[in-house]
Structures are given as structure tokens and as C-alpha cells.
mmCIF file of C-alpha atoms in Angstrom:
data_model
loop_
_atom_site.group_PDB
_atom_site.id
_atom_site.type_symbol
_atom_site.label_atom_id
_atom_site.label_comp_id
_atom_site.label_asym_id
_atom_site.label_seq_id
_atom_site.Cartn_x
_atom_site.Cartn_y
_atom_site.Cartn_z
ATOM 1 C CA MET A 1 260.089 -47.779 58.384
ATOM 2 C CA SER A 2 261.573 -45.787 60.856
ATOM 3 C CA ASP A 3 261.975 -48.437 63.910
ATOM 4 C CA ILE A 4 263.312 -47.017 67.012
ATOM 5 C CA THR A 5 263.999 -49.060 70.225
ATOM 6 C CA TYR A 6 263.375 -47.349 73.549
ATOM 7 C CA GLY A 7 264.769 -49.367 76.365
ATOM 8 C CA GLN A 8 263.080 -52.842 76.141
ATOM 9 C CA VAL A 9 260.208 -51.495 73.603
ATOM 10 C CA ALA A 10 260.249 -51.749 69.945
ATOM 11 C CA THR A 11 258.065 -49.038 68.088
ATOM 12 C CA PHE A 12 257.275 -48.983 64.616
ATOM 13 C CA ASN A 13 255.010 -46.517 62.499
ATOM 14 C CA THR A 14 251.648 -48.193 61.791
ATOM 15 C CA HIS A 15 251.301 -45.971 58.391
ATOM 16 C CA PRO A 16 252.276 -48.212 55.643
ATOM 17 C CA GLU A 17 254.795 -46.319 53.339
ATOM 18 C CA ALA A 18 253.968 -48.161 50.341
ATOM 19 C CA ALA A 19 250.657 -46.814 48.633
ATOM 20 C CA ILE A 20 248.010 -49.188 50.100
ATOM 21 C CA PRO A 21 244.469 -48.005 50.961
ATOM 22 C CA SER A 22 243.294 -47.850 54.105
ATOM 23 C CA GLU A 23 239.988 -48.656 54.974
ATOM 24 C CA SER A 24 237.971 -47.196 58.071
ATOM 25 C CA PRO A 25 235.943 -49.689 60.153
ATOM 26 C CA LEU A 26 232.819 -47.999 58.512
ATOM 27 C CA SER A 27 233.734 -48.353 54.787
ATOM 28 C CA VAL A 28 232.191 -51.810 54.221
ATOM 29 C CA ALA A 29 228.751 -50.469 56.147
ATOM 30 C CA PHE A 30 229.140 -47.313 53.824
ATOM 31 C CA ASN A 31 229.729 -49.245 50.640
ATOM 32 C CA GLN A 32 227.158 -51.727 51.318
ATOM 33 C CA ILE A 33 224.499 -49.644 52.584
ATOM 34 C CA SER A 34 225.255 -47.393 49.411
ATOM 35 C CA VAL A 35 224.723 -50.150 47.103
ATOM 36 C CA SER A 36 221.240 -51.555 48.475
ATOM 37 C CA THR A 37 219.786 -48.450 49.961
ATOM 38 C CA PRO A 38 222.176 -45.157 49.703
ATOM 39 C CA ALA A 39 223.002 -43.766 53.365
ATOM 40 C CA PRO A 40 220.707 -40.656 53.599
ATOM 41 C CA ALA A 41 222.515 -37.217 52.952
ATOM 42 C CA VAL A 42 222.524 -34.448 55.061
ATOM 43 C CA ASN A 43 219.486 -31.484 54.333
ATOM 44 C CA HIS A 44 218.219 -28.342 56.324
ATOM 45 C CA ALA A 45 215.637 -30.840 57.835
ATOM 46 C CA SER A 46 218.061 -33.513 59.064
ATOM 47 C CA GLY A 47 217.246 -33.582 62.834
ATOM 48 C CA VAL A 48 220.793 -35.379 63.756
ATOM 49 C CA ARG A 49 224.049 -35.259 61.336
ATOM 50 C CA LEU A 50 226.477 -37.977 61.569
ATOM 51 C CA GLU A 51 229.908 -37.810 60.373
ATOM 52 C CA GLU A 52 232.921 -40.163 60.778
ATOM 53 C CA LYS A 53 236.235 -38.802 61.566
ATOM 54 C CA ALA A 54 238.517 -41.415 60.151
ATOM 55 C CA PHE A 55 241.778 -42.397 60.449
ATOM 56 C CA LEU A 56 242.465 -40.378 63.981
ATOM 57 C CA GLY A 57 245.610 -41.295 66.043
ATOM 58 C CA HIS A 58 244.346 -42.920 69.014
ATOM 59 C CA LEU A 59 246.760 -43.726 71.493
ATOM 60 C CA ILE A 60 245.978 -45.609 75.144
ATOM 61 C CA LEU A 61 248.135 -44.278 77.761
ATOM 62 C CA ARG A 62 248.699 -46.016 81.019
ATOM 63 C CA GLY A 63 251.011 -45.385 83.827
ATOM 64 C CA GLY A 64 250.740 -42.943 87.282
ATOM 65 C CA ALA A 65 248.734 -39.662 86.572
ATOM 66 C CA ILE A 66 251.535 -37.691 87.657
ATOM 67 C CA VAL A 67 254.345 -38.624 85.333
ATOM 68 C CA LEU A 68 251.624 -39.000 81.999
ATOM 69 C CA ASP A 69 250.219 -35.307 83.245
ATOM 70 C CA GLU A 70 253.926 -33.823 82.953
ATOM 71 C CA ALA A 71 254.706 -35.656 79.729
ATOM 72 C CA VAL A 72 251.519 -34.864 78.386
ATOM 73 C CA ARG A 73 251.468 -31.202 79.211
ATOM 74 C CA LYS A 74 255.363 -31.025 77.893
ATOM 75 C CA VAL A 75 254.368 -32.724 74.606
ATOM 76 C CA LEU A 76 250.782 -31.521 73.507
ATOM 77 C CA GLY A 77 250.480 -28.758 76.434
ATOM 78 C CA ILE A 78 247.021 -30.321 77.675
ATOM 79 C CA SER A 79 246.471 -31.339 81.246
ATOM 80 C CA LEU A 80 245.538 -34.741 81.792
ATOM 81 C CA PRO A 81 241.981 -35.173 83.535
ATOM 82 C CA GLY A 82 242.321 -35.707 87.025
ATOM 83 C CA GLN A 83 238.768 -36.300 87.441
ATOM 84 C CA PRO A 84 236.947 -39.603 86.768
ATOM 85 C CA LEU A 85 235.318 -39.270 83.340
ATOM 86 C CA GLY A 86 237.206 -36.244 82.699
ATOM 87 C CA LEU A 87 237.680 -35.240 78.970
ATOM 88 C CA ALA A 88 240.190 -32.335 78.113
ATOM 89 C CA LEU A 89 240.891 -30.612 74.479
ATOM 90 C CA ASP A 90 243.831 -28.513 73.575
ATOM 91 C CA GLU A 91 242.914 -25.051 71.569
ATOM 92 C CA SER A 92 242.276 -25.969 68.272
ATOM 93 C CA GLY A 93 239.893 -28.909 69.567
ATOM 94 C CA GLU A 94 241.741 -31.341 67.353
ATOM 95 C CA ARG A 95 243.940 -33.299 70.070
ATOM 96 C CA SER A 96 241.738 -34.770 73.085
ATOM 97 C CA VAL A 97 242.642 -36.730 76.386
ATOM 98 C CA GLN A 98 240.036 -38.470 78.241
ATOM 99 C CA TRP A 99 240.005 -40.868 81.424
ATOM 100 C CA LEU A 100 239.218 -44.129 80.841
ATOM 101 C CA SER A 101 240.205 -45.425 84.253
ATOM 102 C CA PRO A 102 242.400 -44.378 87.447
ATOM 103 C CA ASP A 103 245.813 -45.481 85.758
ATOM 104 C CA GLU A 104 244.575 -45.237 81.716
ATOM 105 C CA TRP A 105 243.776 -42.478 79.134
ATOM 106 C CA LEU A 106 242.577 -42.340 75.846
ATOM 107 C CA LEU A 107 244.994 -39.573 73.723
ATOM 108 C CA ILE A 108 243.203 -38.754 70.168
ATOM 109 C CA VAL A 109 245.770 -36.551 67.615
ATOM 110 C CA PRO A 110 244.861 -35.889 63.988
ATOM 111 C CA GLY A 111 245.744 -38.996 61.689
ATOM 112 C CA GLY A 112 249.498 -39.148 61.178
ATOM 113 C CA GLU A 113 250.753 -37.381 64.174
ATOM 114 C CA GLU A 114 250.216 -40.438 66.303
ATOM 115 C CA PHE A 115 253.753 -41.785 65.658
ATOM 116 C CA GLU A 116 255.369 -38.713 66.322
ATOM 117 C CA VAL A 117 253.537 -37.989 69.356
ATOM 118 C CA GLU A 118 254.271 -41.507 70.780
ATOM 119 C CA GLN A 119 257.763 -40.817 70.149
ATOM 120 C CA ARG A 120 257.938 -37.445 72.021
ATOM 121 C CA LEU A 121 255.865 -38.802 74.998
ATOM 122 C CA ARG A 122 258.417 -41.535 74.799
ATOM 123 C CA ASP A 123 260.983 -39.427 75.014
ATOM 124 C CA ALA A 124 259.658 -37.111 77.963
ATOM 125 C CA LEU A 125 258.730 -40.323 79.827
ATOM 126 C CA GLY A 126 262.220 -41.999 80.322
ATOM 127 C CA ASP A 127 262.534 -44.495 82.467
ATOM 128 C CA ALA A 128 259.184 -44.027 84.144
ATOM 129 C CA HIS A 129 256.987 -46.881 84.726
ATOM 130 C CA TYR A 130 254.278 -46.591 81.837
ATOM 131 C CA ALA A 131 252.957 -47.981 78.503
ATOM 132 C CA ILE A 132 251.564 -46.236 75.331
ATOM 133 C CA VAL A 133 249.372 -48.470 72.646
ATOM 134 C CA ASP A 134 248.483 -47.366 69.270
ATOM 135 C CA ALA A 135 244.990 -48.050 69.058
ATOM 136 C CA SER A 136 244.365 -46.470 65.692
ATOM 137 C CA GLY A 137 243.374 -49.341 63.620
ATOM 138 C CA GLY A 138 241.253 -50.773 66.103
ATOM 139 C CA GLN A 139 238.491 -47.922 66.441
ATOM 140 C CA THR A 140 236.969 -45.117 64.808
ATOM 141 C CA LEU A 141 235.499 -41.840 66.143
ATOM 142 C CA VAL A 142 231.812 -40.890 64.832
ATOM 143 C CA SER A 143 230.435 -37.248 65.564
ATOM 144 C CA LEU A 144 226.630 -36.888 66.108
ATOM 145 C CA GLU A 145 225.448 -33.292 65.759
ATOM 146 C CA GLY A 146 221.591 -31.759 65.421
ATOM 147 C CA GLU A 147 219.024 -31.121 67.864
ATOM 148 C CA LYS A 148 217.908 -34.513 67.988
ATOM 149 C CA ALA A 149 221.083 -35.997 68.521
ATOM 150 C CA ARG A 150 220.515 -36.277 72.477
ATOM 151 C CA GLU A 151 217.272 -38.061 71.757
ATOM 152 C CA LEU A 152 218.808 -40.575 69.591
ATOM 153 C CA LEU A 153 221.492 -41.482 72.199
ATOM 154 C CA MET A 154 218.563 -41.641 74.836
ATOM 155 C CA LYS A 155 216.954 -44.287 72.524
ATOM 156 C CA SER A 156 220.250 -46.441 72.627
ATOM 157 C CA THR A 157 221.837 -46.247 76.047
ATOM 158 C CA ASN A 158 220.475 -46.086 79.620
ATOM 159 C CA TYR A 159 223.264 -43.617 80.728
ATOM 160 C CA ASP A 160 221.692 -40.457 81.967
ATOM 161 C CA VAL A 161 222.416 -37.922 78.952
ATOM 162 C CA HIS A 162 220.909 -35.169 80.310
ATOM 163 C CA PRO A 163 223.083 -32.168 80.308
ATOM 164 C CA SER A 164 223.037 -31.936 84.367
ATOM 165 C CA ASN A 165 224.678 -35.176 84.400
ATOM 166 C CA PHE A 166 226.567 -35.315 80.953
ATOM 167 C CA PRO A 167 228.046 -31.879 80.657
ATOM 168 C CA VAL A 168 230.440 -30.520 78.397
ATOM 169 C CA GLY A 169 233.972 -32.171 79.163
ATOM 170 C CA LYS A 170 232.588 -35.626 80.311
ATOM 171 C CA ALA A 171 233.276 -39.222 78.733
ATOM 172 C CA VAL A 172 231.913 -42.604 79.604
ATOM 173 C CA SER A 173 232.331 -45.925 78.390
ATOM 174 C CA VAL A 174 228.627 -47.382 78.743
ATOM 175 C CA VAL A 175 226.199 -49.932 77.176
ATOM 176 C CA PHE A 176 224.978 -48.733 73.987
ATOM 177 C CA ALA A 177 222.321 -50.758 71.712
ATOM 178 C CA LYS A 178 223.371 -54.091 73.699
ATOM 179 C CA SER A 179 226.878 -53.250 72.729
ATOM 180 C CA SER A 180 229.439 -50.990 74.374
ATOM 181 C CA LEU A 181 231.263 -47.822 73.201
ATOM 182 C CA ILE A 182 232.940 -44.516 74.693
ATOM 183 C CA LEU A 183 230.738 -41.745 74.695
ATOM 184 C CA ARG A 184 231.898 -38.231 74.774
ATOM 185 C CA ARG A 185 230.755 -34.507 74.810
ATOM 186 C CA PRO A 186 233.523 -31.998 73.517
ATOM 187 C CA ALA A 187 231.042 -29.151 72.790
ATOM 188 C CA GLU A 188 227.633 -28.048 73.605
ATOM 189 C CA ASP A 189 226.226 -29.294 70.518
ATOM 190 C CA ARG A 190 228.061 -32.168 69.478
ATOM 191 C CA TYR A 191 228.635 -35.980 70.799
ATOM 192 C CA GLU A 192 231.440 -38.046 69.886
ATOM 193 C CA LEU A 193 231.255 -41.882 70.087
ATOM 194 C CA VAL A 194 234.254 -44.006 69.896
ATOM 195 C CA LEU A 195 233.391 -47.353 68.238
ATOM 196 C CA ARG A 196 235.521 -50.529 68.081
ATOM 197 C CA ARG A 197 236.080 -52.054 64.604
ATOM 198 C CA SER A 198 234.265 -55.122 65.318
ATOM 199 C CA PHE A 199 231.088 -53.272 66.639
ATOM 200 C CA ALA A 200 231.565 -50.544 64.061
ATOM 201 C CA ASP A 201 229.212 -51.733 61.560
ATOM 202 C CA TYR A 202 226.434 -52.843 63.422
ATOM 203 C CA LEU A 203 226.727 -49.563 65.427
ATOM 204 C CA TYR A 204 226.344 -47.423 62.243
ATOM 205 C CA ARG A 205 223.172 -49.721 61.179
ATOM 206 C CA TRP A 206 221.745 -49.035 64.463
ATOM 207 C CA ILE A 207 222.333 -45.506 64.570
ATOM 208 C CA LEU A 208 220.822 -44.596 61.048
ATOM 209 C CA ASP A 209 217.926 -47.145 62.189
ATOM 210 C CA ALA A 210 217.595 -44.937 64.916
ATOM 211 C CA GLY A 211 217.969 -41.939 63.370
ATOM 212 C CA ALA A 212 215.662 -42.516 60.903
ATOM 213 C CA GLU A 213 212.614 -40.790 62.375
ATOM 214 C CA TYR A 214 214.509 -37.793 63.201
ATOM 215 C CA GLY A 215 215.776 -37.586 59.224
ATOM 216 C CA ILE A 216 219.152 -38.376 59.873
ATOM 217 C CA GLY A 217 222.052 -37.420 57.337
ATOM 218 C CA VAL A 218 225.503 -38.719 56.725
ATOM 219 C CA GLN A 219 228.172 -36.436 55.945
ATOM 220 C CA ARG A 220 230.395 -38.052 53.972
ATOM 221 C CA MET B 1 218.313 -54.538 88.692
ATOM 222 C CA PHE B 2 220.742 -53.089 90.750
ATOM 223 C CA TYR B 3 222.299 -49.516 90.886
ATOM 224 C CA ILE B 4 225.733 -49.764 91.560
ATOM 225 C CA HIS B 5 228.102 -47.089 92.783
ATOM 226 C CA CYS B 6 231.552 -47.541 91.101
ATOM 227 C CA PRO B 7 234.274 -46.425 93.651
ATOM 228 C CA TYR B 8 236.503 -45.251 90.639
ATOM 229 C CA CYS B 9 234.177 -43.584 88.115
ATOM 230 C CA ASP B 10 232.354 -42.163 91.105
ATOM 231 C CA GLU B 11 229.150 -42.251 90.124
ATOM 232 C CA TYR B 12 226.117 -44.715 89.783
ATOM 233 C CA ARG B 13 225.741 -46.986 87.051
ATOM 234 C CA ASP B 14 223.281 -49.808 85.829
ATOM 235 C CA GLU B 15 223.906 -53.174 86.985
ATOM 236 C CA GLU B 16 224.347 -54.112 82.926
ATOM 237 C CA GLU B 17 228.074 -52.558 82.849
ATOM 238 C CA PHE B 18 228.961 -54.648 86.046
ATOM 239 C CA ALA B 19 230.060 -58.617 86.346
ATOM 240 C CA PRO B 20 230.363 -60.135 89.782
ATOM 241 C CA LYS B 21 232.987 -62.478 90.785
ATOM 242 C CA GLY B 22 232.260 -64.125 93.907
ATOM 243 C CA GLN B 23 233.376 -63.784 97.666
ATOM 244 C CA ALA B 24 235.607 -61.068 98.577
ATOM 245 C CA HIS B 25 238.641 -60.751 100.852
ATOM 246 C CA ILE B 26 240.034 -64.351 100.058
ATOM 247 C CA ALA B 27 243.767 -64.320 100.789
ATOM 248 C CA ARG B 28 245.877 -66.374 99.070
ATOM 249 C CA PRO B 29 247.940 -68.646 101.560
ATOM 250 C CA GLU B 30 251.269 -67.115 101.865
ATOM 251 C CA ASP B 31 253.205 -70.302 101.377
ATOM 252 C CA PRO B 32 251.180 -72.797 99.346
ATOM 253 C CA GLU B 33 254.192 -75.510 99.467
ATOM 254 C CA THR B 34 253.474 -75.881 103.354
ATOM 255 C CA CYS B 35 249.452 -75.792 103.016
ATOM 256 C CA SER B 36 247.749 -78.732 104.171
ATOM 257 C CA ASP B 37 245.458 -80.434 101.214
ATOM 258 C CA GLU B 38 242.698 -79.297 103.292
ATOM 259 C CA GLU B 39 243.432 -75.824 103.878
ATOM 260 C CA TRP B 40 244.580 -75.334 100.043
ATOM 261 C CA GLY B 41 241.336 -77.007 99.130
ATOM 262 C CA ALA B 42 239.214 -74.336 101.060
ATOM 263 C CA TYR B 43 241.149 -71.652 99.408
ATOM 264 C CA LEU B 44 240.273 -72.693 95.989
ATOM 265 C CA PHE B 45 236.710 -74.289 96.322
ATOM 266 C CA PHE B 46 234.943 -73.240 99.381
ATOM 267 C CA ARG B 47 232.937 -70.168 99.793
ATOM 268 C CA ASP B 48 230.341 -68.461 102.194
ATOM 269 C CA ASN B 49 226.898 -68.505 101.369
ATOM 270 C CA PRO B 50 225.248 -66.530 103.703
ATOM 271 C CA ARG B 51 221.895 -65.207 104.152
ATOM 272 C CA GLY B 52 222.403 -61.568 105.413
ATOM 273 C CA ILE B 53 225.427 -59.420 104.736
ATOM 274 C CA HIS B 54 227.800 -60.703 102.431
ATOM 275 C CA HIS B 55 231.184 -59.231 100.893
ATOM 276 C CA GLU B 56 231.488 -59.540 97.075
ATOM 277 C CA LEU B 57 234.191 -58.688 94.239
ATOM 278 C CA TRP B 58 232.436 -57.190 91.333
ATOM 279 C CA VAL B 59 234.093 -55.620 88.305
ATOM 280 C CA HIS B 60 233.138 -53.031 86.173
ATOM 281 C CA ALA B 61 233.368 -54.534 82.855
ATOM 282 C CA ILE B 62 232.295 -52.229 80.707
ATOM 283 C CA GLY B 63 233.123 -48.889 82.528
ATOM 284 C CA CYS B 64 236.503 -48.310 84.032
ATOM 285 C CA ARG B 65 237.095 -52.274 84.211
ATOM 286 C CA LYS B 66 238.545 -51.954 87.598
ATOM 287 C CA PHE B 67 237.898 -54.645 90.449
ATOM 288 C CA PHE B 68 235.799 -53.402 93.471
ATOM 289 C CA ASN B 69 233.979 -54.649 96.371
ATOM 290 C CA ILE B 70 230.515 -54.584 97.381
ATOM 291 C CA THR B 71 228.823 -55.406 100.479
ATOM 292 C CA ARG B 72 225.396 -56.233 99.863
ATOM 293 C CA ASN B 73 222.567 -58.264 101.837
ATOM 294 C CA SER B 74 221.977 -61.538 100.331
ATOM 295 C CA ALA B 75 218.538 -61.874 101.859
ATOM 296 C CA SER B 76 217.250 -58.211 100.989
ATOM 297 C CA TYR B 77 219.083 -57.688 98.029
ATOM 298 C CA ALA B 78 220.395 -53.807 99.640
ATOM 299 C CA ILE B 79 223.800 -52.546 98.476
ATOM 300 C CA LEU B 80 225.099 -51.179 101.870
ATOM 301 C CA GLU B 81 228.238 -49.806 100.596
ATOM 302 C CA THR B 82 230.958 -50.273 97.533
ATOM 303 C CA TYR B 83 234.421 -50.095 98.198
ATOM 304 C CA ARG B 84 237.756 -50.005 96.326
ATOM 305 C CA MET B 85 240.360 -52.929 96.345
ATOM 306 C CA GLY B 86 242.300 -52.647 99.549
ATOM 307 C CA GLU B 87 239.913 -51.214 101.691
ATOM 308 C CA GLN B 88 237.963 -52.651 104.513
ATOM 309 C CA PRO B 89 234.353 -52.637 104.911
ATOM 310 C CA ARG B 90 232.556 -50.522 107.388
ATOM 311 C CA PHE B 91 229.301 -53.094 107.044
ATOM 312 C CA SER B 92 229.816 -56.694 108.145
ATOM 313 C CA ALA B 93 227.967 -59.425 109.835
ATOM 314 C CA GLU B 94 229.082 -58.269 113.446
ATOM 315 C CA HIS B 95 228.356 -54.819 112.753
ATOM 316 C CA PRO B 96 225.042 -54.779 110.539
ATOM 317 C CA GLU B 97 224.764 -50.948 111.205
ATOM 318 C CA GLY B 98 228.204 -49.859 110.221
ATOM 319 C CA GLU B 99 231.219 -49.632 112.469
ATOM 320 C CA PRO B 100 232.166 -46.730 114.769
ATOM 321 C CA ALA B 101 233.653 -43.651 112.586
ATOM 322 C CA GLU B 102 236.966 -44.005 114.685
ATOM 323 C CA HIS B 103 237.934 -47.592 113.172
ATOM 324 C CA GLY B 104 236.881 -46.506 109.700
ATOM 325 C CA ALA B 105 239.123 -43.289 109.600
ATOM 326 C CA ALA B 106 242.078 -45.365 110.719
ATOM 327 C CA VAL B 107 241.449 -47.375 107.894
ATOM 328 C CA ASN B 108 241.194 -44.473 105.461
ATOM 329 C CA VAL B 109 244.427 -43.123 106.751
ATOM 330 C CA VAL B 110 246.435 -46.123 106.154
ATOM 331 C CA ASP B 111 244.846 -46.552 102.868
ATOM 332 C CA GLU B 112 245.505 -42.610 102.079
ATOM 333 C CA ALA B 113 248.996 -42.733 102.915
ATOM 334 C CA GLY B 114 249.475 -46.146 101.005
ATOM 335 C CA ARG B 115 248.007 -44.752 97.741
ATOM 336 C CA VAL B 116 250.001 -41.426 98.068
ATOM 337 C CA ALA B 117 253.112 -43.590 98.478
ATOM 338 C CA GLY B 118 252.220 -45.759 95.599
ATOM 339 C CA GLN B 119 252.039 -42.730 93.457
ATOM 340 C CA GLU B 120 255.728 -41.090 94.203
ATOM 341 C CA GLY B 121 257.103 -44.717 93.703
ATOM 342 C CA VAL B 122 255.812 -44.232 89.982
ATOM 343 C CA LYS B 123 257.070 -40.655 89.808
ATOM 344 C CA ALA B 124 260.754 -41.915 91.038
#
């Protein structure tokens, strides 16, 4: 394991080198539901398509906006969203930074990249006052697409998801189905939900139930 | 049900996302060792319970998770303003219609300078 110490902070790669199978927060729900009643497959009539983007790298960045913006632009070429509730993506759309609070941002990168990105950010940040926490194991990202996706959200959260209030490039942390999650809109026709591991099973079942009337399909 | 403007997220959200944390602007005594029991007891346990305008501390528990202040009328339930930590209220029991703009502007200048200085400190 490649341990590196930055000042007082010891970092380590959370990806096990031994071949230990990884399980996403939704693996239990996927397997249990497929035993009793199979998860509905996507077909041409599906008004909503659900797909889990498992094992992405989730990094929580905390610190001053100015130093973090410099470091993130240097390492990833993305500007930190300066406005509240902002969401910024890189050109490929695979890496994103979102505003969580005035001194906190969520950086999502493709799975396996997170440790290298974290190290490069630490190199770029130097002696600045900041914190980087790898939250990859604690949450997962689910994408919802389809013409009925917005109606599914309207049934589940009291946040106003009308395009006039929730345009592309906005990300909010909201009450959703009596639980909470992060709701993002990276593209016109796609919504992303960041679920906590402990809520993921419940929320997945809620979404399947709420989407039944729209013929929700699960992409595996 | 309140519809509360979070000064950090800069938009209105449902009360469900917030949690009240009691009276605002309670300063901890500078030197607890020299406090009388009465002063310390008043700081720890005794709170105002006015009928009318009241300043409260709230937290946006499910949104940005920041604490901020609300000026609220406890009789009519009207929320008069929300403002960030470190800022002073414009509405109070002495000024139920809001303080004159000059005073409010002066407070904002001090706050703006403080925030800018804070950011530079982080950068250095």
C-alpha cells in the first residue's frame, strides 16, 4: 500500500490491493429484489431509466474558496463553482465539482482516480488550511433519465424541480422520501442522485415503487 | 409550515430541512473563572421568551448545514429576516419596522471587510 504523509496527514489508498470483491451500496437491494421479484429491465416503454454509477471516487474538499479553486483548476482544469448550489463538470462530463456549503465542495471523479487526484490536490495546496476526505465508500451515485424522471422526483421531494428553479448546473441537498440525498442536474435530460450507503437500499426501493407507474427500468 | 430563506444557499427552502437551536446572540462570558454563579447560570440556563419579535438561531440541517439567525415574531409567526452568523439584525423589539438604512449599511461594511480579510488569511 502506497502510504504518503503530507505534514501531519497520513493518506492511504482505500482500494484494496488483494482481490477482495467490492460491493456497491445497492448490491444487497439488487440481489434481494432479483431473487423475489426481478428488477424491471429497460425497454422502449420505460418512462424512467435508472442506472447506478457504482465505485466512483467521491472526495469532500473543505477550505477557502480561493485556494481550493486554484488547486482544482490546476489538477483537473475545472473552476470551483463560486455561486451557492453550483455544479461544474469537465469537458468529458466524467469529473464534477459541486458546491455543498460556503466552505465545502464535493468532487466526483471516475473510480480508481480518487487517490491520485487527492495526492495531486495535496501537492497543489501545500501549507494552505484545508481538508480532503475520501467519501467514496460511504455514498453512491444513481442517474435517472427519461421523460418521466422529473415527475418521479416531484413525487419524492418537496423541492421545486421545475426547470425554472432547477436548471442544468444546479445541485442541491434536499429531503427526499423522508430521507435526504443530493440532487444534481448535470444535463438537460439527466438527473443524478448521490445516496448515502445507509439510505441507499431504502431509497432504491422507494424509487422503484414510485417509478412503477412510469414503467421504470433498471440498467444493469 | 415555514418557508425559510437560507442566507448561505440564498434561496427559500421548506422548514423540514431546518432545525431550531434556541435564542440567538448569547455571548459566552469572556472570563468564566471570574463570573458570579448568577452570571454563569444566566448564561447557561436562562432564555428570553418574548411575545413579539425574537432572534433565533437555526441550522440548515439537510442543506448546507450552516447555522444562521432568524428574526421572527413569536405571536404572528412572521419571519422578518434571516441573516448570517456575525451579522446584526435589522429588525428588533426596539425597531419593529427595521432600523434606518445608515445603521444597517455600516454593519454590512464591517462584515464585508471581515469576510474579505478572512479569505485572504486562508490564502496566505
